[in-house]
Tab-separated table of C-alpha atoms in Angstrom:
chain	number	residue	atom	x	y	z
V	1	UNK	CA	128.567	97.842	98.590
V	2	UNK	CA	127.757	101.326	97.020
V	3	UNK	CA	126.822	103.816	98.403
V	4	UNK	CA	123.541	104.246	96.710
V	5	UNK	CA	122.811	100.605	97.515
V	6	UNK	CA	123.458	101.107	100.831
V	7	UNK	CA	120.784	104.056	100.791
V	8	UNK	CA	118.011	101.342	99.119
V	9	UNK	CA	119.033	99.379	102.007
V	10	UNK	CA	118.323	101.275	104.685
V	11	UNK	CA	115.127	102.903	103.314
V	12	UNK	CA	113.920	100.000	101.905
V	13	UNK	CA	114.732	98.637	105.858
V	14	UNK	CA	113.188	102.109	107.635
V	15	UNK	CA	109.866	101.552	105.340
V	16	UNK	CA	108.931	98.054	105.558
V	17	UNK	CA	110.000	97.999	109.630
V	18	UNK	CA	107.995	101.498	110.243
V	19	UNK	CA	104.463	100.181	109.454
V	20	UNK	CA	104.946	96.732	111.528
V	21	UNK	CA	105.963	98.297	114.501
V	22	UNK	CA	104.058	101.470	115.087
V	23	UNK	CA	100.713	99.737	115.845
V	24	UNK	CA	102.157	98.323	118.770
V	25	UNK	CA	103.422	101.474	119.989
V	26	UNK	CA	100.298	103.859	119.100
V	27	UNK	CA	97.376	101.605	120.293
V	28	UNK	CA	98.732	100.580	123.534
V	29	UNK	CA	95.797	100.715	126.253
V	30	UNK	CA	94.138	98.892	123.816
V	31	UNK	CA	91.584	101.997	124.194
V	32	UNK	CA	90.174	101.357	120.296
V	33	UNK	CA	86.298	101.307	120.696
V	34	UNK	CA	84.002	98.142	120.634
V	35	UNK	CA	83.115	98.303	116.201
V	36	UNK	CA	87.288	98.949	115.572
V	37	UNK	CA	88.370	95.814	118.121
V	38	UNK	CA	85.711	94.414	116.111
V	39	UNK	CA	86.786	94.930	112.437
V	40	UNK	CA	90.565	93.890	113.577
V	41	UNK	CA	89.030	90.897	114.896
V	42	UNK	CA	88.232	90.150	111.588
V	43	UNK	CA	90.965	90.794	109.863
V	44	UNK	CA	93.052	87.763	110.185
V	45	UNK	CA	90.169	85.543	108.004
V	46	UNK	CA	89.824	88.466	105.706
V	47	UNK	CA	93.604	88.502	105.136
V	48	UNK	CA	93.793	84.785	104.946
V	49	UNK	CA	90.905	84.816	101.733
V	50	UNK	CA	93.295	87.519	100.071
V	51	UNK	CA	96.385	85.918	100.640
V	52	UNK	CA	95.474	82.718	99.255
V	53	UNK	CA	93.062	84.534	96.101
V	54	UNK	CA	94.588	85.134	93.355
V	55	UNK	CA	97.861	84.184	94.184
V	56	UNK	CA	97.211	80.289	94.375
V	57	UNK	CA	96.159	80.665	91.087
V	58	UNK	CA	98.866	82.007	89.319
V	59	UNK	CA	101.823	81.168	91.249
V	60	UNK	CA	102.501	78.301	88.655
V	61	UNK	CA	102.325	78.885	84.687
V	62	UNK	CA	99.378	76.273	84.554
V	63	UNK	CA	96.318	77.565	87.677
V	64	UNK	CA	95.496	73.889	87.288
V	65	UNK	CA	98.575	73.060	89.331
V	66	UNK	CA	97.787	75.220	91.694
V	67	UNK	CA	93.724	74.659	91.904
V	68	UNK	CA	95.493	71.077	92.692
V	69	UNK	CA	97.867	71.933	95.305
V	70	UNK	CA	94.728	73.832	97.030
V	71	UNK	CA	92.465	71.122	96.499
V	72	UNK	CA	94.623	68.837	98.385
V	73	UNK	CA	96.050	71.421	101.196
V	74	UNK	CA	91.944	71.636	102.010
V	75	UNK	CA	91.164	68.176	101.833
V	76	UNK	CA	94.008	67.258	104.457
V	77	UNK	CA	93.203	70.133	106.815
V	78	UNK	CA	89.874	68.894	106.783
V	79	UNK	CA	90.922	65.908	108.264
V	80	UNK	CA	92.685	67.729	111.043
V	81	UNK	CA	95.717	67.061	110.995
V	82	UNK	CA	98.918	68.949	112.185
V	83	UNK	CA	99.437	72.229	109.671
V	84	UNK	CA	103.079	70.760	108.792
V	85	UNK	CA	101.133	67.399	107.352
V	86	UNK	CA	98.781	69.754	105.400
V	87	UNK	CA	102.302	72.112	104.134
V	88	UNK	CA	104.045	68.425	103.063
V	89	UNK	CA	100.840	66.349	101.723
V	90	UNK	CA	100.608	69.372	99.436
V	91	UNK	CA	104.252	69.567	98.163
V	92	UNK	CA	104.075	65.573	97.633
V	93	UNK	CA	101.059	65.734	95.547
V	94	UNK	CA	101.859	67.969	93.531
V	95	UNK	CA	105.597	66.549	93.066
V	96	UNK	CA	103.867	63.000	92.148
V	97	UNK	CA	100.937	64.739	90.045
V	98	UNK	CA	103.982	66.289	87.859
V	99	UNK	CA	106.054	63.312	87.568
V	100	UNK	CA	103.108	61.459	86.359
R	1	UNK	CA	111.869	79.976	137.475
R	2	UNK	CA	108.437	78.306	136.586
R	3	UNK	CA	108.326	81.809	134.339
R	4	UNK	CA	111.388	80.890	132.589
R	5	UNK	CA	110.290	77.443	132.012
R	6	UNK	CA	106.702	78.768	130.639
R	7	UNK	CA	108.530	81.391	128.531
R	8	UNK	CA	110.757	78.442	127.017
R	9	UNK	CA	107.237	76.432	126.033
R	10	UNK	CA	105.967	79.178	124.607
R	11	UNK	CA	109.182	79.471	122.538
R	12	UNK	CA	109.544	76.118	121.502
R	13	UNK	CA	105.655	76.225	120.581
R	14	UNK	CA	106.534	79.043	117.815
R	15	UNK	CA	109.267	77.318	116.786
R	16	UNK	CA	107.155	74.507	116.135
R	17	UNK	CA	104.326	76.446	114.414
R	18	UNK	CA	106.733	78.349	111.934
R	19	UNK	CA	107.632	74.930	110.174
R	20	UNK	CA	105.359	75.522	108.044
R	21	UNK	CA	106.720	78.810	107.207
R	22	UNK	CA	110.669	77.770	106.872
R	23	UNK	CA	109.271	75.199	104.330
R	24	UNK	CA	107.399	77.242	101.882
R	25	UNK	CA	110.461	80.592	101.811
R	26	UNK	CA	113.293	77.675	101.074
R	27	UNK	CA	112.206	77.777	97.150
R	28	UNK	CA	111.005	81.354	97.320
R	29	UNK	CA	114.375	83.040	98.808
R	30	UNK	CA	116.429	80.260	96.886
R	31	UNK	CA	114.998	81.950	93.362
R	32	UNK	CA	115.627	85.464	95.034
R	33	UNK	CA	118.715	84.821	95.442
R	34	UNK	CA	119.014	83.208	92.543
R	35	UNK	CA	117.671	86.363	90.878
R	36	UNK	CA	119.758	88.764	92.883
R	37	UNK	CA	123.178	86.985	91.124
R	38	UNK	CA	121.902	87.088	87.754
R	39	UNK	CA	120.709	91.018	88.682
R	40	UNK	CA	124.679	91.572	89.565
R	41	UNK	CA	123.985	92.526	93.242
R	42	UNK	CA	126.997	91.360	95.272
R	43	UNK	CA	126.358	88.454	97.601
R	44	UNK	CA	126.510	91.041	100.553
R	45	UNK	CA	124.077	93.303	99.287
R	46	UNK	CA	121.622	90.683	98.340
R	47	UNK	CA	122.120	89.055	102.117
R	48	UNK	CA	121.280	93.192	103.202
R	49	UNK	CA	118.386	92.963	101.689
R	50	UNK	CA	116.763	89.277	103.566
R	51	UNK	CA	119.252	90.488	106.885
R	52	UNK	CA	117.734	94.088	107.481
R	53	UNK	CA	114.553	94.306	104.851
R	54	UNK	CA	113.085	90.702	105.224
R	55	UNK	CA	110.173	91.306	103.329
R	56	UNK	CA	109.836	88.852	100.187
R	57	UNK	CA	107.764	90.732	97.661
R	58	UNK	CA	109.520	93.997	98.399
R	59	UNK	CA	112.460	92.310	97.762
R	60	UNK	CA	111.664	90.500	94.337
R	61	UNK	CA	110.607	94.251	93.280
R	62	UNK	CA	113.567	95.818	94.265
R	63	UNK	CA	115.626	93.226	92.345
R	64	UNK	CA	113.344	94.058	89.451
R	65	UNK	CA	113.416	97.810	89.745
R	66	UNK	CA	117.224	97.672	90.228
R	67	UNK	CA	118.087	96.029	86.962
R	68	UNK	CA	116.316	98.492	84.797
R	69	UNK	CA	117.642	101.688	86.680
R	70	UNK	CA	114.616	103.058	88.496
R	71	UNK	CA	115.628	106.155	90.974
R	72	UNK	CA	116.606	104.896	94.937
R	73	UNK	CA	113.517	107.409	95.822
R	74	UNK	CA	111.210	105.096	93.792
R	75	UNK	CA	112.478	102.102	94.838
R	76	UNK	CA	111.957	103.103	98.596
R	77	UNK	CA	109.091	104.334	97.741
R	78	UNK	CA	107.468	100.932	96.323
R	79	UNK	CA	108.191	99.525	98.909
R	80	UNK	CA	106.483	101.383	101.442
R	81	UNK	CA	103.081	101.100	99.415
R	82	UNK	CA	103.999	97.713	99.310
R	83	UNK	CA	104.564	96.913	102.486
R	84	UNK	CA	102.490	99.548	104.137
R	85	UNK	CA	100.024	95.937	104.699
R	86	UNK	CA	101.866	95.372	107.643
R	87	UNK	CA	100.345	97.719	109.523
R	88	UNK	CA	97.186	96.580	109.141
R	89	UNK	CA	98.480	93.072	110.267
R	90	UNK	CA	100.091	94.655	113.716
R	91	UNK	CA	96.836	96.513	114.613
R	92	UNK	CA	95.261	93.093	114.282
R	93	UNK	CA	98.340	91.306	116.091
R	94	UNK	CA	98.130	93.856	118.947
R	95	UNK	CA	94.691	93.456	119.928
R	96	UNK	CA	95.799	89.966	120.853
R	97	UNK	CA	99.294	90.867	122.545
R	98	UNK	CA	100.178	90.057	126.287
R	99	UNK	CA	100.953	92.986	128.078
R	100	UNK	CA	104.669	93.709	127.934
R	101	UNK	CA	107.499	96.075	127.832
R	102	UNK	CA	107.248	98.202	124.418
R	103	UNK	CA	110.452	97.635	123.840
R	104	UNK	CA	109.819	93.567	123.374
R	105	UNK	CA	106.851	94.141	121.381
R	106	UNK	CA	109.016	96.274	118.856
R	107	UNK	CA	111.362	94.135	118.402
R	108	UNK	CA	109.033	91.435	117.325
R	109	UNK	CA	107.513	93.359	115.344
R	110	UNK	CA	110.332	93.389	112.998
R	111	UNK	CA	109.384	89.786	111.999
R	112	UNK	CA	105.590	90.605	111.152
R	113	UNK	CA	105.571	89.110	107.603
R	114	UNK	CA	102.013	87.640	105.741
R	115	UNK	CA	103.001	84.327	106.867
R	116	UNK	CA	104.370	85.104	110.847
R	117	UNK	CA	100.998	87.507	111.006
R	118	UNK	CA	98.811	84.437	110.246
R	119	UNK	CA	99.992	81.807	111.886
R	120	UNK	CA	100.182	84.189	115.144
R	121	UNK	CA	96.672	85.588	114.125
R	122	UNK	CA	95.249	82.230	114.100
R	123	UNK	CA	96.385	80.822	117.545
R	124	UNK	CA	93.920	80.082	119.921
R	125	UNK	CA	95.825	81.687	122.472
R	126	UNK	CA	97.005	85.202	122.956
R	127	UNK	CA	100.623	86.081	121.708
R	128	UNK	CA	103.904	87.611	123.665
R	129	UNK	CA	107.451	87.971	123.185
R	130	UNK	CA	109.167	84.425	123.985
R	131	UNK	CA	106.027	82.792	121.577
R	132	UNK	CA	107.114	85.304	118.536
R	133	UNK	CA	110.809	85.116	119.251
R	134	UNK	CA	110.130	81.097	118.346
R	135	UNK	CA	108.050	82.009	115.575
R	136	UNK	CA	109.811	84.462	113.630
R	137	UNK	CA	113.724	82.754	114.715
R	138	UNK	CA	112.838	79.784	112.678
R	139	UNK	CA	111.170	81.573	109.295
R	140	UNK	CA	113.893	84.465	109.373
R	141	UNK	CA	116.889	81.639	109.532
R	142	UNK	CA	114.897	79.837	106.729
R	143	UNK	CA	114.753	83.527	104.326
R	144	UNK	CA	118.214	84.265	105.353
R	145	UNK	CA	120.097	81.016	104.580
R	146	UNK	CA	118.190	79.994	101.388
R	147	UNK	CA	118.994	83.368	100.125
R	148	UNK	CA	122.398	82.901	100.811
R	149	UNK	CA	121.787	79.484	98.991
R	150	UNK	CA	120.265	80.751	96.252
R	151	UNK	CA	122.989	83.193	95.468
R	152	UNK	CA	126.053	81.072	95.887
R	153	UNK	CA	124.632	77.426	94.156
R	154	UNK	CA	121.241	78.078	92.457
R	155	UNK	CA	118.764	76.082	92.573
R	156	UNK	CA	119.804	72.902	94.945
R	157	UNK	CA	116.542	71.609	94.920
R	158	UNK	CA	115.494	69.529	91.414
R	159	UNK	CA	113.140	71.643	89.189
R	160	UNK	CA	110.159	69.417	89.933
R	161	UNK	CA	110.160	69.586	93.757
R	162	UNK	CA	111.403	73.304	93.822
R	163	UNK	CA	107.820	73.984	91.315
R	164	UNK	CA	105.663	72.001	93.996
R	165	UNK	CA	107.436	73.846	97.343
R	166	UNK	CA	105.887	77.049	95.187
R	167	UNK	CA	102.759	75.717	97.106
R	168	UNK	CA	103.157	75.435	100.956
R	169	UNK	CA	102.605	78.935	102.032
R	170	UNK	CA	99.351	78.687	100.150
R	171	UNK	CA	99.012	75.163	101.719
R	172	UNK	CA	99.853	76.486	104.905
R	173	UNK	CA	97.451	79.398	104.294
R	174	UNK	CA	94.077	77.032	103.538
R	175	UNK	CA	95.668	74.870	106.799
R	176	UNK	CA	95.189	77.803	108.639
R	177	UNK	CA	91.801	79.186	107.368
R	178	UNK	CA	90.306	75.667	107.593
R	179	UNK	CA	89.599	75.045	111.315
R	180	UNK	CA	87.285	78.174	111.408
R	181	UNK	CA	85.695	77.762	108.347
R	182	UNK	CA	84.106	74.352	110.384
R	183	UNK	CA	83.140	76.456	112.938
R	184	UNK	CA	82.376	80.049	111.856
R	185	UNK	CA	80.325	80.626	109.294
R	186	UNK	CA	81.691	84.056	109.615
R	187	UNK	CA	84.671	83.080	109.041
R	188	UNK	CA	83.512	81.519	105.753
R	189	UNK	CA	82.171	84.986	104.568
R	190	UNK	CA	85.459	87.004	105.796
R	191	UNK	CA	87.449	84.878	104.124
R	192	UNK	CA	85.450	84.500	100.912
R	193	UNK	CA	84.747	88.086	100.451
R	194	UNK	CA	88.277	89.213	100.868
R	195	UNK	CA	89.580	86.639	98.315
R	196	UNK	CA	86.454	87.563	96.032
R	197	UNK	CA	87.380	91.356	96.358
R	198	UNK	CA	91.214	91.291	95.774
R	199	UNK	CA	90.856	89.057	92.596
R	200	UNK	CA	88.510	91.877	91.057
R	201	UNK	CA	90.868	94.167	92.533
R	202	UNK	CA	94.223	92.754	91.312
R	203	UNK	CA	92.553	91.365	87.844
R	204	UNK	CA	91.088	94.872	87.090
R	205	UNK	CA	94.020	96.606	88.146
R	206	UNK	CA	92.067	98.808	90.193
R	207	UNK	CA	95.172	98.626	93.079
R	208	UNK	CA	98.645	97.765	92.850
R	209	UNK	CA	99.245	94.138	95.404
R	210	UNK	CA	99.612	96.074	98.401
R	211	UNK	CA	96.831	97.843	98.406
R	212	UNK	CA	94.777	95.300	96.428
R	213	UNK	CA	95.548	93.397	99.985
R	214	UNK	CA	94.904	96.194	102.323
R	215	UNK	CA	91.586	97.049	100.062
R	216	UNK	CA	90.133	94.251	100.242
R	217	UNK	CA	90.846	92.835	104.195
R	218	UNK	CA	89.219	96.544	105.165
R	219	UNK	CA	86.184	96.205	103.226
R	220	UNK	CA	84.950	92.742	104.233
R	221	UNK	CA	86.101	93.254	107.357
R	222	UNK	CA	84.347	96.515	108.081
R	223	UNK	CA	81.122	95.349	106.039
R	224	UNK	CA	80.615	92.031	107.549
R	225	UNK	CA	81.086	93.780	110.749
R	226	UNK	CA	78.785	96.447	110.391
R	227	UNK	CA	75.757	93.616	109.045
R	228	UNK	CA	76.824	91.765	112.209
R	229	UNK	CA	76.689	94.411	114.751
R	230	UNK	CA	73.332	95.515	112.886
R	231	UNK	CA	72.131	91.871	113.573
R	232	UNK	CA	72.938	92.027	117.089
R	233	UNK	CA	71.150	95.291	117.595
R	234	UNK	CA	68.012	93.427	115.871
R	235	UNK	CA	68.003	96.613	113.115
R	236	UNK	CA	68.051	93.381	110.707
């Protein structure tokens, strides 16, 4: 490996690991006041609306495919099944939609 | 003992909810490393990069940035605006962290990715060490090896199954969000907001992804929290 790849390497590695860990050491007595606990409360539904918007629309040339692939992800969670049912009911759709 | 057999359910019980996960990176590390090859990185660096970085996007970008020169400064750089997310994800995750050593809670912390943040987010139950250990074993095994994979055969998977795998994390994503959107109308409005705000965000390019992400979580989350505390208060 080269030396300058090496360098991406371990600043890519210092940067990404930096922000996931220092949370955990800077808020530990959990001493954040009553709105904050609040707002980070909400952030895992928030995040999940963001992760799923835009990108399920453009992670295949055609957003049809993937307005499909949503549709039917939704329509099996509904039903309440385990998450790994919703993950392959999606994949299988989509494989028979495209072979159609 | 009865702590080391509770510590091994709580394992197994991650390994069982990052399935889902080690499904959805096979076809996404198999075209990184698929990409990394045809970008001329050595099958050592691009294994580096999934071993120590483990952060898809980041990775896809460096690839990207690699093969038409860009400075090591920029590249690092990118990455940390990129991935600078995660921090907002860990403040989140800690809030609903067992109390344990520091030490434990850094190391799983390594593993906080989009996908290991929500499916740990959206437990019913509070998180610790042997639960994330589970969690994040399974979906870094899954980056590392189809990387690997992707490098050293291409694609093994045929082009019409690899195209529909492009959906599971976003299945896995809507399987999460779904239970509380029966339950919590607030939920609904998070959730819709956010994905309402980083579409404007990302189509106007207003913010690069990172942000776009960060951007919009903060807002609805802050907003609808502020209108609910207001409600509570009876100011509305």
């Amino acid at each position: 490996m080269s030396l300058s790849m090496v360098i991406i390497v371990v600043g890519m590695t210092a940067v990404t690991y930096i922000p996931r860990m220092l949370p955990f050491i800077m808020f530990k007595e959990k001493e954040l006041p009553v709105f904050w606990q609040g707002i980070l409360r909400n952030v895992p539904h928030a995040t999940l609306g963001a992760l799923i918007f835009p990108g399920i629309l453009t992670f295949h040339e055609n957003s049809w495919f993937g307005i499909a692939g949503a549709a039917a992800a939704f329509l099996i969670a509904f039903m309440g099944v385990n998450i790994i049912f919703t993950v392959l009911g999606s994949i299988g759709v989509l494989t028979i939609l495209s072979m159609l | 003992m009865a702590s080391l057999v509770a510590k091994y359910g709580e394992f197994k019980e991650g390994l069982y909810a990052g399935i889902g996960i080690a499904i959805g990176y096979i076809p996404a590390a198999l075209t990184y490393g698929l990409l990394a090859k045809s970008a001329e990185l050595s099958l050592t660096e691009t294994l580096s990069l999934s071993i120590f970085v483990y952060a898809g996007a980041a990775q896809y970008m460096a690839l990207n940035l690699i093969v038409i020169g860009t400075g090591i400064f920029e590249i690092v750089l990118t990455t940390f605006i990129l991935n600078i997310r995660h921090f907002l994800m860990s403040a989140a995750l800690n809030e609903k962290a067992e109390n344990e050593a520091v030490w434990k809670k850094a190391a799983y912390a390594f593993g906080i990715t989009d996908e290991t943040f929500s499916v740990a987010a959206m437990r019913r139950s509070s998180i610790n060490a042997a639960y994330m250990a589970g969690l994040i074993i399974i979906s870094y095994s899954s980056w590392g090896i189809s990387s690997g994979l992707g490098y050293i055969v291409g694609n093994v998977l045929p082009q019409v199954v690899q195209e529909s795998m492009g959906v599971a994390l976003y299945a896995m994503f809507i399987g999460l969000l779904v239970p509380s959107l029966k339950t919590h109308t607030k939920a609904v409005i998070l959730a819709a907001t956010a994905a309402l705000l980083n579409c404007i965000f990302i189509y106007s390019h207003t913010f690069s992804s990172g942000w776009a992400i960060i951007m919009s979580t903060l807002l609805a989350a802050v907003s609808i929290e502020a209108v609910d505390q207001m409600r509570h208060k009876g100011k509305l």
